[in-house]
Structure formats: C-alpha cells, structure tokens
mmCIF file of C-alpha atoms in Angstrom:
data_model
loop_
_atom_site.group_PDB
_atom_site.id
_atom_site.type_symbol
_atom_site.label_atom_id
_atom_site.label_comp_id
_atom_site.label_asym_id
_atom_site.label_seq_id
_atom_site.Cartn_x
_atom_site.Cartn_y
_atom_site.Cartn_z
ATOM 1 C CA MET A 1 17.676 10.447 7.902
ATOM 2 C CA GLY A 2 18.032 6.917 6.712
ATOM 3 C CA LEU A 3 15.295 4.090 7.100
ATOM 4 C CA VAL A 4 17.389 1.966 9.332
ATOM 5 C CA SER A 5 20.689 2.729 11.102
ATOM 6 C CA ALA A 6 23.837 0.832 10.592
ATOM 7 C CA ALA A 7 23.627 -2.536 12.421
ATOM 8 C CA PRO A 8 20.635 -1.573 14.582
ATOM 9 C CA THR A 9 19.526 -3.949 17.169
ATOM 10 C CA PRO A 10 15.729 -4.800 16.629
ATOM 11 C CA SER A 11 13.163 -4.743 19.279
ATOM 12 C CA THR A 12 11.008 -7.834 18.876
ATOM 13 C CA PRO A 13 7.568 -7.788 20.816
ATOM 14 C CA SER A 14 5.098 -10.389 20.808
ATOM 15 C CA THR A 15 2.248 -8.721 22.689
ATOM 16 C CA PRO A 16 0.691 -5.278 22.115
ATOM 17 C CA GLY A 17 2.084 -4.630 25.774
ATOM 18 C CA GLU A 18 5.518 -5.158 24.554
ATOM 19 C CA VAL A 19 4.845 -3.005 21.722
ATOM 20 C CA ALA A 20 3.895 -0.177 23.996
ATOM 21 C CA GLU A 21 6.839 -0.828 26.133
ATOM 22 C CA ALA A 22 9.297 -0.777 22.952
ATOM 23 C CA ILE A 23 7.734 2.603 22.156
ATOM 24 C CA THR A 24 7.946 3.979 25.680
ATOM 25 C CA GLU A 25 11.765 3.063 25.753
ATOM 26 C CA ALA A 26 12.197 4.571 22.411
ATOM 27 C CA ARG A 27 10.755 7.927 23.558
ATOM 28 C CA SER A 28 12.744 8.070 26.615
ATOM 29 C CA ALA A 29 16.027 7.321 24.550
ATOM 30 C CA GLY A 30 15.209 9.600 21.744
ATOM 31 C CA THR A 31 15.284 6.866 19.333
ATOM 32 C CA ALA A 32 12.999 6.429 16.366
ATOM 33 C CA LEU A 33 11.339 3.060 15.503
ATOM 34 C CA VAL A 34 10.686 1.641 12.147
ATOM 35 C CA PRO A 35 7.808 -1.160 12.375
ATOM 36 C CA ARG A 36 8.370 -3.987 9.819
ATOM 37 C CA ARG A 37 8.512 -7.673 9.471
ATOM 38 C CA GLY A 38 8.988 -8.863 6.093
ATOM 39 C CA GLY A 39 10.558 -5.768 4.787
ATOM 40 C CA SER A 40 9.873 -6.528 1.160
ATOM 41 C CA VAL A 41 8.995 -2.992 0.455
ATOM 42 C CA LEU A 42 11.462 -1.112 2.629
ATOM 43 C CA ALA A 43 14.284 -3.101 1.061
ATOM 44 C CA ARG A 44 13.434 -1.854 -2.294
ATOM 45 C CA LEU A 45 13.617 1.826 -1.403
ATOM 46 C CA PRO A 46 16.472 4.032 -2.354
ATOM 47 C CA ALA A 47 19.043 3.847 0.485
ATOM 48 C CA GLY A 48 18.932 6.659 2.994
ATOM 49 C CA GLU A 49 15.545 8.215 1.735
ATOM 50 C CA GLY A 50 11.951 8.178 3.105
ATOM 51 C CA VAL A 51 8.637 8.271 1.474
ATOM 52 C CA GLY A 52 5.688 9.988 2.025
ATOM 53 C CA ALA A 53 2.452 8.313 3.320
ATOM 54 C CA GLY A 54 -0.063 6.765 1.089
ATOM 55 C CA GLN A 55 1.744 6.898 -2.312
ATOM 56 C CA ASP A 56 -0.721 5.195 -4.512
ATOM 57 C CA GLY A 57 -4.179 6.741 -5.257
ATOM 58 C CA ASP A 58 -6.192 4.057 -3.568
ATOM 59 C CA ASP A 59 -5.508 3.738 0.019
ATOM 60 C CA GLY A 60 -3.806 6.926 1.137
ATOM 61 C CA ALA A 61 -4.974 8.617 4.423
ATOM 62 C CA THR A 62 -5.478 11.992 2.917
ATOM 63 C CA ALA A 63 -6.932 13.466 -0.145
ATOM 64 C CA GLY A 64 -5.406 12.003 -3.261
ATOM 65 C CA PRO A 65 -5.730 12.429 -7.067
ATOM 66 C CA ASP A 66 -8.811 10.277 -7.163
ATOM 67 C CA GLY A 67 -10.679 12.246 -4.243
ATOM 68 C CA ASP A 68 -10.116 10.158 -1.043
ATOM 69 C CA ASP A 69 -11.370 11.612 2.113
ATOM 70 C CA GLY A 70 -8.812 14.233 3.576
ATOM 71 C CA ALA A 71 -7.833 15.404 7.021
ATOM 72 C CA THR A 72 -6.065 18.622 6.872
ATOM 73 C CA ALA A 73 -3.415 20.367 4.799
ATOM 74 C CA ASP A 74 -0.955 20.679 7.664
ATOM 75 C CA THR A 75 2.928 20.165 7.076
ATOM 76 C CA VAL A 76 4.414 17.170 8.913
ATOM 77 C CA PRO A 77 7.962 17.722 9.960
ATOM 78 C CA ALA A 78 10.365 15.026 9.045
ATOM 79 C CA ASP A 79 12.743 15.647 11.908
ATOM 80 C CA PRO A 80 13.736 12.462 13.989
ATOM 81 C CA VAL A 81 12.260 12.575 17.426
ATOM 82 C CA GLY A 82 13.507 16.027 18.367
ATOM 83 C CA ALA A 83 16.861 17.334 18.432
ATOM 84 C CA GLY A 84 18.304 14.421 20.815
ATOM 85 C CA ALA A 85 17.488 11.451 18.444
ATOM 86 C CA VAL A 86 20.234 9.070 18.520
ATOM 87 C CA GLY A 87 19.287 6.673 15.687
ATOM 88 C CA THR A 88 16.581 4.491 14.173
ATOM 89 C CA ARG A 89 15.651 1.144 15.406
ATOM 90 C CA PRO A 90 13.699 -1.736 13.414
ATOM 91 C CA LEU A 91 10.454 -2.917 15.454
ATOM 92 C CA ASP A 92 10.305 -6.400 14.238
ATOM 93 C CA LEU A 93 6.638 -7.624 14.471
ATOM 94 C CA GLY A 94 7.490 -11.092 13.682
ATOM 95 C CA GLY A 95 6.268 -12.307 17.128
ATOM 96 C CA LEU A 96 2.866 -10.684 16.431
ATOM 97 C CA THR A 97 1.339 -13.609 14.239
ATOM 98 C CA GLY A 98 -1.600 -15.973 14.064
ATOM 99 C CA ILE A 99 -5.282 -16.227 13.503
ATOM 100 C CA VAL A 100 -7.261 -14.550 16.495
ATOM 101 C CA GLU A 101 -10.707 -15.331 15.559
ATOM 102 C CA ARG A 102 -12.371 -16.904 12.311
ATOM 103 C CA ARG A 103 -15.886 -16.451 11.565
ATOM 104 C CA PRO A 104 -16.675 -17.945 8.261
ATOM 105 C CA GLU A 105 -20.526 -17.642 8.799
ATOM 106 C CA ASP A 106 -20.107 -13.859 9.459
ATOM 107 C CA LEU A 107 -17.426 -13.223 6.567
ATOM 108 C CA THR A 108 -14.821 -11.870 9.020
ATOM 109 C CA LEU A 109 -11.357 -12.975 9.978
ATOM 110 C CA THR A 110 -9.246 -11.425 12.822
ATOM 111 C CA VAL A 111 -5.496 -11.894 12.744
ATOM 112 C CA ARG A 112 -2.262 -10.480 14.195
ATOM 113 C CA ALA A 113 -0.620 -7.862 12.182
ATOM 114 C CA GLY A 114 2.572 -9.939 11.499
ATOM 115 C CA THR A 115 0.709 -12.736 9.952
ATOM 116 C CA ARG A 116 1.632 -13.658 6.416
ATOM 117 C CA LEU A 117 -0.672 -13.119 3.592
ATOM 118 C CA ASP A 118 -0.350 -16.562 2.305
ATOM 119 C CA GLU A 119 -1.343 -17.968 5.630
ATOM 120 C CA VAL A 120 -4.583 -15.993 5.647
ATOM 121 C CA ALA A 121 -5.186 -16.947 2.094
ATOM 122 C CA GLY A 122 -4.829 -20.596 3.003
ATOM 123 C CA VAL A 123 -7.119 -20.424 6.119
ATOM 124 C CA LEU A 124 -9.879 -18.732 3.974
ATOM 125 C CA ALA A 125 -9.435 -21.074 1.147
ATOM 126 C CA ALA A 126 -10.324 -24.113 3.486
ATOM 127 C CA SER A 127 -13.698 -22.390 3.766
ATOM 128 C CA GLY A 128 -14.202 -21.525 0.219
ATOM 129 C CA GLN A 129 -13.406 -17.776 0.947
ATOM 130 C CA GLU A 130 -10.851 -15.040 0.186
ATOM 131 C CA CYS A 131 -10.051 -11.387 0.985
ATOM 132 C CA PRO A 132 -8.606 -9.719 -1.944
ATOM 133 C CA ILE A 133 -5.811 -7.766 -0.315
ATOM 134 C CA GLU A 134 -3.070 -9.701 -1.759
ATOM 135 C CA ALA A 135 0.054 -7.834 -2.387
ATOM 136 C CA PRO A 136 0.839 -6.490 -5.871
ATOM 137 C CA THR A 137 3.907 -8.195 -7.470
ATOM 138 C CA ASP A 138 6.255 -7.289 -9.916
ATOM 139 C CA ALA A 139 9.590 -8.356 -11.549
ATOM 140 C CA ARG A 140 11.620 -8.317 -8.315
ATOM 141 C CA GLY A 141 8.665 -9.909 -6.121
ATOM 142 C CA ALA A 142 5.667 -9.279 -3.862
ATOM 143 C CA LEU A 143 5.205 -5.760 -2.470
ATOM 144 C CA GLY A 144 4.261 -6.941 0.890
ATOM 145 C CA THR A 145 4.188 -10.143 2.797
ATOM 146 C CA THR A 146 2.306 -9.767 5.916
ATOM 147 C CA VAL A 147 -1.062 -8.183 6.656
ATOM 148 C CA GLY A 148 0.355 -5.347 8.698
ATOM 149 C CA GLY A 149 2.736 -4.502 6.135
ATOM 150 C CA ARG A 150 0.187 -4.771 3.442
ATOM 151 C CA LEU A 151 -2.036 -2.146 5.253
ATOM 152 C CA ALA A 152 0.969 0.011 6.046
ATOM 153 C CA THR A 153 2.178 0.430 2.241
ATOM 154 C CA ALA A 154 -1.412 -0.026 0.705
ATOM 155 C CA LEU A 155 0.331 -0.325 -2.803
ATOM 156 C CA ALA A 156 -2.581 -0.755 -5.166
ATOM 157 C CA GLY A 157 -2.562 -3.901 -7.348
ATOM 158 C CA PRO A 158 -4.470 -4.507 -10.658
ATOM 159 C CA ARG A 159 -7.223 -6.570 -9.052
ATOM 160 C CA GLN A 160 -8.555 -3.587 -7.375
ATOM 161 C CA LEU A 161 -10.374 -2.837 -10.363
ATOM 162 C CA GLY A 162 -12.822 -5.518 -9.311
ATOM 163 C CA ALA A 163 -12.150 -5.866 -5.634
ATOM 164 C CA ARG A 164 -12.205 -2.071 -4.407
ATOM 165 C CA PRO A 165 -9.483 -0.558 -2.421
ATOM 166 C CA LEU A 166 -7.758 -2.332 0.241
ATOM 167 C CA ARG A 167 -9.298 0.004 3.079
ATOM 168 C CA ASP A 168 -12.787 -1.246 2.015
ATOM 169 C CA TRP A 169 -11.780 -4.779 3.294
ATOM 170 C CA VAL A 170 -10.609 -3.530 6.827
ATOM 171 C CA LEU A 171 -13.199 -3.692 9.467
ATOM 172 C CA ARG A 172 -11.360 -2.850 12.626
ATOM 173 C CA VAL A 173 -7.690 -2.429 13.831
ATOM 174 C CA ARG A 174 -5.903 -2.426 17.158
ATOM 175 C CA PHE A 175 -2.879 -0.625 17.375
ATOM 176 C CA VAL A 176 -0.561 1.179 19.763
ATOM 177 C CA THR A 177 0.025 5.118 19.298
ATOM 178 C CA GLY A 178 3.301 6.753 19.275
ATOM 179 C CA GLU A 179 2.559 7.600 22.949
ATOM 180 C CA ALA A 180 2.482 3.832 23.793
ATOM 181 C CA ARG A 181 -1.369 3.894 24.128
ATOM 182 C CA PRO A 182 -3.141 0.725 22.965
ATOM 183 C CA ALA A 183 -6.537 1.512 21.084
ATOM 184 C CA ARG A 184 -8.750 0.190 18.310
ATOM 185 C CA SER A 185 -10.725 2.045 15.779
ATOM 186 C CA GLY A 186 -14.368 2.860 16.115
ATOM 187 C CA GLY A 187 -15.080 3.141 19.704
ATOM 188 C CA VAL A 188 -11.810 4.466 21.235
ATOM 189 C CA THR A 189 -11.191 8.188 21.330
ATOM 190 C CA VAL A 190 -7.543 9.100 20.866
ATOM 191 C CA LYS A 191 -7.011 12.664 21.826
ATOM 192 C CA ASP A 192 -8.637 15.005 19.309
ATOM 193 C CA VAL A 193 -9.162 12.666 16.489
ATOM 194 C CA THR A 194 -12.749 11.552 17.315
ATOM 195 C CA GLY A 195 -14.737 11.121 14.159
ATOM 196 C CA PHE A 196 -11.813 9.959 12.070
ATOM 197 C CA ASP A 197 -11.936 6.482 10.754
ATOM 198 C CA LEU A 198 -8.557 5.341 12.082
ATOM 199 C CA ALA A 199 -8.588 2.176 10.158
ATOM 200 C CA ARG A 200 -8.662 4.322 6.973
ATOM 201 C CA LEU A 201 -6.103 6.493 8.223
ATOM 202 C CA LEU A 202 -3.499 3.800 8.971
ATOM 203 C CA CYS A 203 -3.923 2.328 5.580
ATOM 204 C CA GLY A 204 -1.014 3.753 3.723
ATOM 205 C CA ALA A 205 0.536 5.432 6.584
ATOM 206 C CA TRP A 206 3.815 3.678 6.040
ATOM 207 C CA GLY A 207 4.211 2.750 9.724
ATOM 208 C CA THR A 208 3.562 6.208 11.014
ATOM 209 C CA LEU A 209 0.903 7.313 13.512
ATOM 210 C CA ALA A 210 0.741 3.853 15.252
ATOM 211 C CA VAL A 211 1.806 0.486 15.138
ATOM 212 C CA LEU A 212 -0.748 -1.958 13.894
ATOM 213 C CA THR A 213 -1.232 -5.138 16.195
ATOM 214 C CA GLU A 214 -4.196 -6.629 15.109
ATOM 215 C CA VAL A 215 -6.556 -6.537 12.023
ATOM 216 C CA THR A 216 -10.200 -7.639 11.446
ATOM 217 C CA LEU A 217 -10.763 -8.207 7.672
ATOM 218 C CA LYS A 218 -13.991 -8.616 5.699
ATOM 219 C CA VAL A 219 -13.939 -11.723 3.649
ATOM 220 C CA ARG A 220 -16.113 -13.059 0.718
ATOM 221 C CA PRO A 221 -16.768 -16.291 -1.117
ATOM 222 C CA ALA A 222 -13.878 -17.072 -3.514
ATOM 223 C CA PRO A 223 -14.712 -17.066 -7.205
ATOM 224 C CA PRO A 224 -15.345 -20.566 -8.418
ATOM 225 C CA HIS A 225 -12.852 -19.824 -11.373
ATOM 226 C CA ALA A 226 -10.366 -17.236 -12.274
ATOM 227 C CA ALA A 227 -8.207 -17.086 -15.345
ATOM 228 C CA TRP A 228 -5.870 -14.649 -17.134
ATOM 229 C CA PHE A 229 -6.191 -13.789 -20.895
ATOM 230 C CA ALA A 230 -4.423 -11.841 -23.298
ATOM 231 C CA THR A 231 -5.254 -9.715 -26.397
ATOM 232 C CA ALA A 232 -3.365 -7.313 -28.795
ATOM 233 C CA VAL A 233 -6.833 -5.861 -29.857
ATOM 234 C CA PRO A 234 -7.634 -2.246 -29.013
ATOM 235 C CA ARG A 235 -9.607 -2.063 -25.693
ATOM 236 C CA GLU A 236 -12.736 -0.421 -27.270
ATOM 237 C CA ARG A 237 -13.207 -3.464 -29.458
ATOM 238 C CA TRP A 238 -13.125 -6.292 -26.859
ATOM 239 C CA LEU A 239 -14.232 -4.596 -23.462
ATOM 240 C CA PRO A 240 -17.926 -4.390 -24.448
ATOM 241 C CA ARG A 241 -18.033 -8.125 -24.616
ATOM 242 C CA VAL A 242 -16.612 -8.583 -21.268
ATOM 243 C CA PHE A 243 -18.752 -8.243 -18.023
ATOM 244 C CA GLY A 244 -17.010 -6.796 -14.957
ATOM 245 C CA PRO A 245 -13.348 -7.831 -15.583
ATOM 246 C CA SER A 246 -11.414 -8.169 -12.364
ATOM 247 C CA ALA A 247 -8.137 -6.661 -13.483
ATOM 248 C CA VAL A 248 -6.966 -5.059 -16.928
ATOM 249 C CA VAL A 249 -3.291 -4.502 -17.274
ATOM 250 C CA ALA A 250 -1.811 -2.988 -20.485
ATOM 251 C CA SER A 251 1.492 -3.199 -21.794
ATOM 252 C CA PRO A 252 3.397 -1.977 -24.982
ATOM 253 C CA ASN A 253 2.388 -5.106 -27.008
ATOM 254 C CA GLU A 254 -0.741 -6.627 -25.405
ATOM 255 C CA THR A 255 -3.375 -6.297 -22.691
ATOM 256 C CA ARG A 256 -3.840 -8.925 -19.975
ATOM 257 C CA VAL A 257 -7.199 -9.467 -18.630
ATOM 258 C CA LEU A 258 -8.441 -11.335 -15.530
ATOM 259 C CA LEU A 259 -11.923 -12.928 -15.712
ATOM 260 C CA GLU A 260 -13.520 -14.338 -12.471
ATOM 261 C CA GLY A 261 -16.839 -16.363 -12.047
ATOM 262 C CA HIS A 262 -18.384 -19.533 -13.145
ATOM 263 C CA PRO A 263 -16.226 -21.389 -15.523
ATOM 264 C CA ASP A 264 -18.757 -21.275 -18.235
ATOM 265 C CA ASP A 265 -19.347 -17.696 -17.951
ATOM 266 C CA VAL A 266 -15.532 -17.004 -17.947
ATOM 267 C CA ALA A 267 -15.265 -19.061 -21.101
ATOM 268 C CA GLU A 268 -18.203 -17.481 -22.966
ATOM 269 C CA GLN A 269 -17.026 -14.124 -22.374
ATOM 270 C CA SER A 270 -13.311 -14.670 -23.279
ATOM 271 C CA ALA A 271 -14.428 -16.529 -26.567
ATOM 272 C CA ALA A 272 -16.948 -13.599 -27.352
ATOM 273 C CA ALA A 273 -14.064 -11.058 -26.768
ATOM 274 C CA GLY A 274 -11.402 -13.038 -28.761
ATOM 275 C CA LEU A 275 -9.202 -13.146 -25.700
ATOM 276 C CA GLU A 276 -6.487 -15.960 -25.571
ATOM 277 C CA PRO A 277 -5.438 -17.817 -22.361
ATOM 278 C CA SER A 278 -2.370 -16.179 -20.774
ATOM 279 C CA GLU A 279 -0.213 -15.972 -17.567
ATOM 280 C CA ALA A 280 -0.648 -13.282 -14.937
ATOM 281 C CA PRO A 281 1.321 -10.054 -15.871
ATOM 282 C CA VAL A 282 4.820 -9.545 -14.374
ATOM 283 C CA PRO A 283 5.089 -5.635 -14.148
ATOM 284 C CA PRO A 284 8.361 -3.957 -14.442
ATOM 285 C CA ALA A 285 9.729 -2.852 -11.016
ATOM 286 C CA THR A 286 11.891 0.472 -11.130
ATOM 287 C CA ALA A 287 9.013 2.832 -10.273
ATOM 288 C CA ARG A 288 5.251 3.114 -9.902
ATOM 289 C CA LEU A 289 3.399 6.395 -11.060
ATOM 290 C CA ALA A 290 0.164 6.799 -9.222
ATOM 291 C CA VAL A 291 -2.240 9.222 -10.880
ATOM 292 C CA SER A 292 -6.213 9.258 -11.100
ATOM 293 C CA PRO A 293 -7.756 6.458 -13.144
ATOM 294 C CA ALA A 294 -9.084 9.074 -15.641
ATOM 295 C CA ALA A 295 -5.637 10.363 -16.205
ATOM 296 C CA LEU A 296 -3.908 7.137 -16.819
ATOM 297 C CA ASP A 297 -4.241 6.877 -20.599
ATOM 298 C CA ALA A 298 -2.672 10.355 -21.179
ATOM 299 C CA VAL A 299 -0.005 9.616 -18.756
ATOM 300 C CA THR A 300 0.662 6.402 -20.180
ATOM 301 C CA ARG A 301 1.053 7.926 -23.648
ATOM 302 C CA ARG A 302 3.502 10.292 -22.520
ATOM 303 C CA VAL A 303 5.638 8.155 -20.442
ATOM 304 C CA ALA A 304 5.552 5.440 -23.242
ATOM 305 C CA THR A 305 7.924 7.865 -25.237
ATOM 306 C CA ARG A 306 10.522 7.487 -22.432
ATOM 307 C CA CYS A 307 10.217 3.988 -21.367
ATOM 308 C CA HIS A 308 9.993 0.715 -23.568
ATOM 309 C CA ASP A 309 8.645 -1.530 -20.730
ATOM 310 C CA TRP A 310 5.459 -0.345 -18.746
ATOM 311 C CA ALA A 311 2.359 -1.870 -17.334
ATOM 312 C CA ALA A 312 -0.838 0.221 -16.697
ATOM 313 C CA PHE A 313 -3.510 -1.035 -14.334
ATOM 314 C CA HIS A 314 -6.621 0.270 -15.947
ATOM 315 C CA GLY A 315 -9.427 1.410 -13.397
ATOM 316 C CA VAL A 316 -6.866 1.838 -10.386
ATOM 317 C CA GLY A 317 -4.424 4.678 -11.829
ATOM 318 C CA VAL A 318 -1.084 2.757 -11.461
ATOM 319 C CA LEU A 319 1.669 2.718 -14.197
ATOM 320 C CA CYS A 320 4.654 0.596 -13.382
ATOM 321 C CA VAL A 321 7.582 1.280 -15.366
ATOM 322 C CA ASP A 322 11.328 0.177 -16.114
ATOM 323 C CA ALA A 323 13.321 3.247 -16.740
ATOM 324 C CA PRO A 324 16.907 4.576 -16.723
ATOM 325 C CA HIS A 325 17.711 6.163 -13.623
ATOM 326 C CA GLY A 326 18.295 9.410 -15.625
ATOM 327 C CA GLU A 327 14.662 9.483 -16.631
ATOM 328 C CA LEU A 328 13.205 9.332 -13.183
ATOM 329 C CA ALA A 329 13.196 12.906 -12.574
ATOM 330 C CA ALA A 330 11.159 13.396 -16.037
ATOM 331 C CA LEU A 331 8.905 10.703 -14.833
ATOM 332 C CA ARG A 332 8.165 12.312 -11.435
ATOM 333 C CA ALA A 333 7.467 15.554 -13.093
ATOM 334 C CA GLU A 334 4.893 13.831 -15.280
ATOM 335 C CA ALA A 335 3.350 12.100 -12.468
ATOM 336 C CA GLU A 336 3.082 15.349 -10.398
ATOM 337 C CA ALA A 337 1.854 17.399 -13.357
ATOM 338 C CA ALA A 338 -1.134 14.909 -13.590
ATOM 339 C CA GLY A 339 -1.868 15.225 -9.779
ATOM 340 C CA GLY A 340 -0.121 12.271 -8.813
ATOM 341 C CA SER A 341 2.997 10.988 -7.646
ATOM 342 C CA LEU A 342 6.205 8.542 -8.474
ATOM 343 C CA LEU A 343 7.438 5.991 -6.112
ATOM 344 C CA VAL A 344 10.912 4.500 -6.756
ATOM 345 C CA LEU A 345 11.432 0.970 -5.872
ATOM 346 C CA ASP A 346 14.871 0.424 -7.041
ATOM 347 C CA PRO A 347 17.390 0.484 -4.119
ATOM 348 C CA SER A 348 20.088 1.528 -6.582
ATOM 349 C CA ALA A 349 18.581 4.416 -8.042
ATOM 350 C CA PRO A 350 19.659 7.903 -6.970
ATOM 351 C CA GLY A 351 17.373 10.452 -5.139
ATOM 352 C CA PRO A 352 14.401 9.994 -2.933
ATOM 353 C CA ALA A 353 11.795 7.186 -3.094
ATOM 354 C CA LEU A 354 9.006 9.904 -3.368
ATOM 355 C CA ALA A 355 10.205 13.467 -3.555
ATOM 356 C CA SER A 356 6.824 15.251 -2.523
ATOM 357 C CA ASP A 357 4.039 13.490 -1.012
ATOM 358 C CA GLU A 358 0.734 15.041 -2.498
ATOM 359 C CA ARG A 359 -1.094 13.707 0.689
ATOM 360 C CA PRO A 360 1.028 13.912 4.032
ATOM 361 C CA GLN A 361 -0.509 13.171 7.142
ATOM 362 C CA SER A 362 -2.220 15.998 8.960
ATOM 363 C CA GLY A 363 0.132 17.775 11.558
ATOM 364 C CA ARG A 364 -2.488 17.902 14.170
ATOM 365 C CA LEU A 365 -3.289 14.073 13.459
ATOM 366 C CA VAL A 366 0.490 13.223 13.973
ATOM 367 C CA ASP A 367 0.570 15.627 16.934
ATOM 368 C CA ALA A 368 -2.338 13.609 18.488
ATOM 369 C CA LEU A 369 -0.968 10.011 17.773
ATOM 370 C CA ASP A 370 2.697 10.451 17.797
ATOM 371 C CA PRO A 371 3.654 13.845 19.174
ATOM 372 C CA ASP A 372 7.448 12.910 19.516
ATOM 373 C CA ARG A 373 7.790 11.563 15.874
ATOM 374 C CA VAL A 374 8.923 7.971 17.329
ATOM 375 C CA LEU A 375 7.447 5.945 14.440
ATOM 376 C CA HIS A 376 9.205 5.973 11.104
ATOM 377 C CA PRO A 377 9.769 9.808 11.244
ATOM 378 C CA GLY A 378 11.875 9.743 8.068
ATOM 379 C CA VAL A 379 9.077 8.554 5.897
ATOM 380 C CA LEU A 380 6.913 11.641 6.273
ATOM 381 C CA ALA A 381 7.334 14.369 3.578
ATOM 382 C CA THR A 382 7.809 17.870 4.427
ATOM 383 C CA ALA A 383 5.956 19.415 1.699
ATOM 384 C CA PRO A 384 2.535 20.655 2.370
ATOM 385 C CA ARG A 385 -0.458 18.958 0.424
ATOM 386 C CA ARG A 386 -1.262 21.021 -2.536
ATOM 387 C CA ALA A 387 -4.511 23.129 -2.499
ATOM 388 C CA SER A 388 -7.406 21.021 -4.076
#
C-alpha cells in the first residue's frame, strides 16, 4: 500500500473535534488517513513503501537497540483498514497551528501540533529560552518542520548527545485516537493501556495510534553562546579537554564539535582542545543507520569500506550515509546485525524505506487505540520484534 493514493482529496481539520469527524468518516468509508502537514519526511521515502514506527534508537515507542521501554512483542498487521479499504487520504493538520499557552516562569510551552518549529523557536527566544527538539537536517534539508511531525518521526539529531531524547521534552499531549476519541496523556484511561506513558508511545509512532492535536513542551534557558568547531585529531586526544560537548559529528576527514555555554568557557575549551571554528555539519542524505551508541564506532568502520561520505552522531547512535542504491541491502544487513535498522530517505531508491522494524507497535496497543487501522496503516511493519 502506498503512503498517499493518487490525487487524494485531503481532509483539513482545524479543531480536535474536526479531526475526530475526519476519523469517523474514514472508518465509515473504509479509508485510511495519513496525518501530515509539512510532509518533509514522507516526501523523502521510497514511493509505495511504508516504514516502521520509531526507526531511530532514541525515541521509539517500544524496545530499541539502546534499551528504551518496551510494550509487547505482538505483530502488527499492515493491512489497510480491513478488506473493504478504498484508498488512503492525507489528513492535513495545517489548520491546527498556534501557541496555546506560554509560561516562561514555569518553563513550559503549549502549542498545537501543526505549529512550525521555527515559530516555536522564535517565541522561546524572546524569553531567552529554547526547547532543543529542532529537526535534524541533511543535504536535502530538514527532517521535520512542525511540532507534530517532529514527534511523529522522532528522528535523532546530533544535538541529542547533550539535550537528551526528544521524548524527554514532552510533558503532555492531546490527541484523537483511531476510534475518534479525544484524549490526553497522564489522566485519561484509553481502553486497556492504562499505565503506559502515551506521550512516550506517540513519539516515533509515525502517525499511527492517534493524531496529535496539542503538545506541552518543557523548555530551558538558552545557552548564552553556541559554536561549531572542527578537528582532524583523533577523538581520544581532544575529548578529555572538552567538558560536555553538545554534539559530536564524525566524518571521513574531520570531526565537528558543538560547544555551548558562556563565551569565555567555549573559547577556553576550544583552544585547549585545539579545535578550529567551523560551520555546522551537513550530513549525507541517502539513508540513516540507527544502532546503539556503543556499537556506532564498529558499525562506522565497516560501513566506511562501502561509503565514502558518511556522518556519525556520537553518543546518539546514528550514521548518515550517501551510498549507491546497490549498497542499501548490505547496509541494512549491517545495521540489523548490530541490532539496529536502516531508514532510506531517497525517494528514487528501490525497495522499502525500512524493511523490518525492530520495534513494531504492540498489537494490543494498536487494537486499543486504532482497531480498524485507520491511521497510517502502511507505515507499520509486519515483522515481530526480535527477542531481546
């Protein structure tokens, strides 16, 4: 099943109630819905293929290579809304935008799910604050432009080394389930999933389970200074002289390092480590391998024999590569052998975006929230989770 059918007419709700109405109509018609707004990630997937929920090892809903909390190992069918499905329709969340509540003194910000990340950054900057959930970028642009899309894909960026996983910045979510039931995490019991942190489960769910309508984010004071540096010196020689780098991105010829803090501290550390001022890295854009941070060095050494352009996010477990399409199967095998996965982000590439999700959503969980598989059904992998 393709992600979006030919020339579909999008549904464009502007309230949670209208989202519920759109889901109700889709269930009645046997039509699947694909929640989206910017579409910056969906447009990058190989045509006609789905991906599995929570590809990167940082924000998946179930157990991943770095030991995130799991649900169950049930297999999730990828069939579209039963035998009578007639197509897939975009659910355009562009009407769900804007700041709902801003509390600088409490370090929280509530926004509608379709709000652009740059708008959020601008609002917070006015108070000297930030929420470090910016979308990772590569040679083809940003992987996510809205708050809802950022949570749905939850792809890890290099700054996660210092900022922690995206899900740690989500305090509360409001959403509409696949049964058209409005709910919010932490105080609403949705069928048999009481006890699950639904905000965590929806991060990295790729638009399955429920449609996000509102998100409350935790924020923090913005660092007074941030700067990227570069070095060709081996990591073990400069790293002891740097206190808490915010990001470390290695590539074939150099390593880029992000330092944040007081300008004097940044200058002192960079000088002590012999780092030179540089620009932010622009990772290659064909595919992303996601493995445990501990396995990244070994995987990078092996992948470097096949790919001449790569960028490794140290402490995060992501390796971005440019590779010929003929190498993708071998790269996928390499990732899976390390307990991870490969996400293809080249729309011209053959084969699936993600062949087998190591962490598919629990069948019981999907049964509870979206029993008819209305929400993005083609995105769920059919392979059961490997025993851990």
